[in-house]
Amino acid sequence: MDLSRQKEQFSIAWVRAVVSVAGYAVYQPEVDDDSVDLGIAVRGGRGTVRSPRLEVQLKCTAEPIWQSDPMRFTLKKKNYDDLRGDDLLVPRMLIVVCVPEDVDRWIDQNEERMILQRCGYFLSLRTFPARSDGKASVTVPIPRRQQFTVAALRDIMCEIGQGRRP
């Protein structure tokens, strides 16, 4: 498997691990033509919106973007346009999983634990402006405090369940 596919599969596994611990379900579109790699669904819920959902675009990088705050991540303009805006039925987010350059360091495991190296970060592009500068890519700032953790995911899904957009 080439490195690009390894990154793709690792980011999917990483997000699935967080989602499963949060107690939610993951669904995967048959075709990724709308910049949605995975969907996250809550069964039922106690908010004003029943069964809230979130759709995510996953990216994985070994670039040391995590060394700055905010991190700067470059997206294809198509992905940027598909993720931004307030007119989506299901809210969308970008999740960037940062990994070590050495693939053999992505996982550290023994009988007691398995550590997935490094960290994932999320960004809602809902309020980002349309871009018409003719460039093929857009660089977005991702605050390091926006780590994609179980607690953060629960907060996001609760917000969606209350009828608010993250």
mmCIF file of C-alpha atoms in Angstrom:
data_model
loop_
_atom_site.group_PDB
_atom_site.id
_atom_site.type_symbol
_atom_site.label_atom_id
_atom_site.label_comp_id
_atom_site.label_asym_id
_atom_site.label_seq_id
_atom_site.Cartn_x
_atom_site.Cartn_y
_atom_site.Cartn_z
ATOM 1 C CA MET A 1 0.000 0.000 0.000
ATOM 2 C CA ASP A 2 1.428 3.416 -0.859
ATOM 3 C CA LEU A 3 1.949 6.055 1.834
ATOM 4 C CA SER A 4 -1.049 8.137 0.772
ATOM 5 C CA ARG A 5 -3.400 5.170 1.215
ATOM 6 C CA GLN A 6 -1.784 4.304 4.546
ATOM 7 C CA LYS A 7 -2.456 7.852 5.776
ATOM 8 C CA GLU A 8 -6.044 7.667 4.559
ATOM 9 C CA GLN A 9 -6.689 4.342 6.288
ATOM 10 C CA PHE A 10 -4.938 5.429 9.489
ATOM 11 C CA SER A 11 -7.001 8.624 9.727
ATOM 12 C CA ILE A 12 -10.210 6.616 9.248
ATOM 13 C CA ALA A 13 -9.172 4.175 11.995
ATOM 14 C CA TRP A 14 -8.159 7.044 14.277
ATOM 15 C CA VAL A 15 -11.514 8.823 13.924
ATOM 16 C CA ARG A 16 -13.448 5.554 14.249
ATOM 17 C CA ALA A 17 -11.651 4.892 17.561
ATOM 18 C CA VAL A 18 -12.686 8.299 18.959
ATOM 19 C CA VAL A 19 -16.267 7.906 17.703
ATOM 20 C CA SER A 20 -16.645 4.404 19.160
ATOM 21 C CA VAL A 21 -15.445 5.499 22.608
ATOM 22 C CA ALA A 22 -17.923 8.406 22.465
ATOM 23 C CA GLY A 23 -20.659 5.821 21.861
ATOM 24 C CA TYR A 24 -21.682 7.012 18.407
ATOM 25 C CA ALA A 25 -21.987 5.307 15.036
ATOM 26 C CA VAL A 26 -19.918 5.848 11.907
ATOM 27 C CA TYR A 27 -21.246 5.648 8.377
ATOM 28 C CA GLN A 28 -19.255 5.889 5.180
ATOM 29 C CA PRO A 29 -20.590 7.188 1.853
ATOM 30 C CA GLU A 30 -20.198 4.776 -1.051
ATOM 31 C CA VAL A 31 -18.514 7.496 -3.113
ATOM 32 C CA ASP A 32 -16.457 10.442 -1.862
ATOM 33 C CA ASP A 33 -17.457 13.070 -4.422
ATOM 34 C CA ASP A 34 -18.742 15.673 -1.941
ATOM 35 C CA SER A 35 -15.690 15.875 0.357
ATOM 36 C CA VAL A 36 -17.297 13.587 2.951
ATOM 37 C CA ASP A 37 -15.168 10.641 4.070
ATOM 38 C CA LEU A 38 -17.201 9.632 7.129
ATOM 39 C CA GLY A 39 -20.421 10.516 8.870
ATOM 40 C CA ILE A 40 -21.006 10.412 12.612
ATOM 41 C CA ALA A 41 -24.483 9.696 13.961
ATOM 42 C CA VAL A 42 -26.038 9.816 17.411
ATOM 43 C CA ARG A 43 -29.013 7.555 18.015
ATOM 44 C CA GLY A 44 -31.938 9.455 19.496
ATOM 45 C CA GLY A 45 -30.617 12.259 21.643
ATOM 46 C CA ARG A 46 -32.066 14.605 24.218
ATOM 47 C CA GLY A 47 -31.890 17.882 22.312
ATOM 48 C CA THR A 48 -34.201 19.706 19.962
ATOM 49 C CA VAL A 49 -32.837 17.774 16.968
ATOM 50 C CA ARG A 50 -33.289 14.028 17.115
ATOM 51 C CA SER A 51 -30.495 11.753 15.859
ATOM 52 C CA PRO A 52 -27.929 14.490 15.110
ATOM 53 C CA ARG A 53 -25.301 13.877 12.438
ATOM 54 C CA LEU A 54 -21.945 15.310 11.465
ATOM 55 C CA GLU A 55 -20.051 14.711 8.235
ATOM 56 C CA VAL A 56 -16.274 14.924 8.110
ATOM 57 C CA GLN A 57 -13.488 15.258 5.577
ATOM 58 C CA LEU A 58 -10.347 13.493 6.798
ATOM 59 C CA LYS A 59 -6.787 14.486 6.065
ATOM 60 C CA CYS A 60 -3.566 13.017 7.412
ATOM 61 C CA THR A 61 -0.184 14.705 7.394
ATOM 62 C CA ALA A 62 3.336 13.994 8.580
ATOM 63 C CA GLU A 63 4.262 17.659 8.126
ATOM 64 C CA PRO A 64 5.066 19.242 11.520
ATOM 65 C CA ILE A 65 2.133 21.681 11.295
ATOM 66 C CA TRP A 66 1.329 20.951 14.949
ATOM 67 C CA GLN A 67 4.411 22.923 15.983
ATOM 68 C CA SER A 68 2.651 26.257 15.376
ATOM 69 C CA ASP A 69 -0.575 27.729 16.730
ATOM 70 C CA PRO A 70 -2.699 28.116 14.817
ATOM 71 C CA MET A 71 -1.621 25.301 12.560
ATOM 72 C CA ARG A 72 -1.831 26.037 8.857
ATOM 73 C CA PHE A 73 -3.247 23.328 6.610
ATOM 74 C CA THR A 74 -3.672 23.579 2.851
ATOM 75 C CA LEU A 75 -6.838 22.182 1.265
ATOM 76 C CA LYS A 76 -7.812 21.799 -2.359
ATOM 77 C CA LYS A 77 -10.283 24.555 -3.224
ATOM 78 C CA LYS A 78 -12.943 21.946 -4.051
ATOM 79 C CA ASN A 79 -12.698 20.524 -0.511
ATOM 80 C CA TYR A 80 -12.752 24.037 0.953
ATOM 81 C CA ASP A 81 -15.896 24.916 -1.012
ATOM 82 C CA ASP A 82 -17.614 21.621 -0.140
ATOM 83 C CA LEU A 83 -16.947 22.085 3.594
ATOM 84 C CA ARG A 84 -17.769 25.771 4.008
ATOM 85 C CA GLY A 85 -21.087 27.564 4.074
ATOM 86 C CA ASP A 86 -24.174 27.623 6.233
ATOM 87 C CA ASP A 87 -26.537 25.964 3.751
ATOM 88 C CA LEU A 88 -25.687 22.312 4.432
ATOM 89 C CA LEU A 89 -28.385 20.083 5.910
ATOM 90 C CA VAL A 90 -25.787 18.077 7.864
ATOM 91 C CA PRO A 91 -22.939 20.129 9.389
ATOM 92 C CA ARG A 92 -19.441 19.361 8.115
ATOM 93 C CA MET A 93 -15.975 19.568 9.565
ATOM 94 C CA LEU A 94 -12.401 19.027 8.542
ATOM 95 C CA ILE A 95 -10.383 16.647 10.710
ATOM 96 C CA VAL A 96 -6.608 16.650 10.250
ATOM 97 C CA VAL A 97 -4.717 13.754 11.825
ATOM 98 C CA CYS A 98 -1.029 14.520 12.394
ATOM 99 C CA VAL A 99 1.344 11.552 12.365
ATOM 100 C CA PRO A 100 5.114 11.061 12.759
ATOM 101 C CA GLU A 101 7.108 10.960 9.539
ATOM 102 C CA ASP A 102 8.220 7.373 10.280
ATOM 103 C CA VAL A 103 5.244 5.055 9.648
ATOM 104 C CA ASP A 104 6.578 2.569 12.198
ATOM 105 C CA ARG A 105 5.994 5.210 14.903
ATOM 106 C CA TRP A 106 2.296 5.734 14.123
ATOM 107 C CA ILE A 107 1.321 3.028 16.629
ATOM 108 C CA ASP A 108 2.988 2.110 19.905
ATOM 109 C CA GLN A 109 1.437 -0.934 21.528
ATOM 110 C CA ASN A 110 1.926 -3.669 24.076
ATOM 111 C CA GLU A 111 -0.389 -5.924 26.105
ATOM 112 C CA GLU A 112 -1.661 -3.002 28.186
ATOM 113 C CA ARG A 113 -2.218 -0.245 25.667
ATOM 114 C CA MET A 114 -2.194 0.946 22.098
ATOM 115 C CA ILE A 115 -1.207 4.535 21.406
ATOM 116 C CA LEU A 116 -2.015 6.106 18.055
ATOM 117 C CA GLN A 117 0.578 8.796 17.383
ATOM 118 C CA ARG A 118 0.125 12.054 17.302
ATOM 119 C CA CYS A 119 -3.171 13.911 17.386
ATOM 120 C CA GLY A 120 -6.246 14.898 15.397
ATOM 121 C CA TYR A 121 -7.614 18.431 15.116
ATOM 122 C CA PHE A 122 -10.983 19.669 13.880
ATOM 123 C CA LEU A 123 -12.151 22.796 12.102
ATOM 124 C CA SER A 124 -15.581 23.970 11.049
ATOM 125 C CA LEU A 125 -15.394 26.020 7.865
ATOM 126 C CA ARG A 126 -19.069 27.029 8.111
ATOM 127 C CA THR A 127 -18.357 30.764 8.393
ATOM 128 C CA PHE A 128 -15.351 30.873 6.067
ATOM 129 C CA PRO A 129 -15.807 33.138 3.025
ATOM 130 C CA ALA A 130 -16.139 32.084 -0.600
ATOM 131 C CA ARG A 131 -12.835 32.375 -2.451
ATOM 132 C CA SER A 132 -12.610 33.652 -6.010
ATOM 133 C CA ASP A 133 -8.889 34.362 -6.283
ATOM 134 C CA GLY A 134 -8.401 31.630 -8.895
ATOM 135 C CA LYS A 135 -6.032 29.600 -6.716
ATOM 136 C CA ALA A 136 -6.317 25.796 -6.659
ATOM 137 C CA SER A 137 -5.852 25.582 -2.885
ATOM 138 C CA VAL A 138 -6.738 27.421 0.314
ATOM 139 C CA THR A 139 -4.718 27.441 3.541
ATOM 140 C CA VAL A 140 -6.849 27.371 6.684
ATOM 141 C CA PRO A 141 -5.847 28.088 10.303
ATOM 142 C CA ILE A 142 -6.605 25.352 12.837
ATOM 143 C CA PRO A 143 -6.237 26.299 16.518
ATOM 144 C CA ARG A 144 -4.282 23.632 18.417
ATOM 145 C CA ARG A 145 -6.867 23.718 21.215
ATOM 146 C CA GLN A 146 -9.343 22.120 18.778
ATOM 147 C CA GLN A 147 -8.153 18.581 19.389
ATOM 148 C CA PHE A 148 -10.564 15.923 18.152
ATOM 149 C CA THR A 149 -11.090 14.096 21.437
ATOM 150 C CA VAL A 150 -13.998 12.090 22.830
ATOM 151 C CA ALA A 151 -15.017 15.075 24.986
ATOM 152 C CA ALA A 152 -14.787 17.490 22.044
ATOM 153 C CA LEU A 153 -16.867 15.179 19.840
ATOM 154 C CA ARG A 154 -19.534 14.858 22.531
ATOM 155 C CA ASP A 155 -19.683 18.660 22.822
ATOM 156 C CA ILE A 156 -19.982 19.028 19.039
ATOM 157 C CA MET A 157 -22.771 16.444 18.792
ATOM 158 C CA CYS A 158 -24.594 18.015 21.759
ATOM 159 C CA GLU A 159 -24.405 21.400 20.013
ATOM 160 C CA ILE A 160 -25.853 19.903 16.817
ATOM 161 C CA GLY A 161 -28.527 18.153 18.904
ATOM 162 C CA GLN A 162 -29.525 21.548 20.313
ATOM 163 C CA GLY A 163 -30.086 22.839 16.788
ATOM 164 C CA ARG A 164 -26.889 24.899 16.672
ATOM 165 C CA ARG A 165 -24.198 24.688 14.013
ATOM 166 C CA PRO A 166 -20.630 24.082 15.150
#
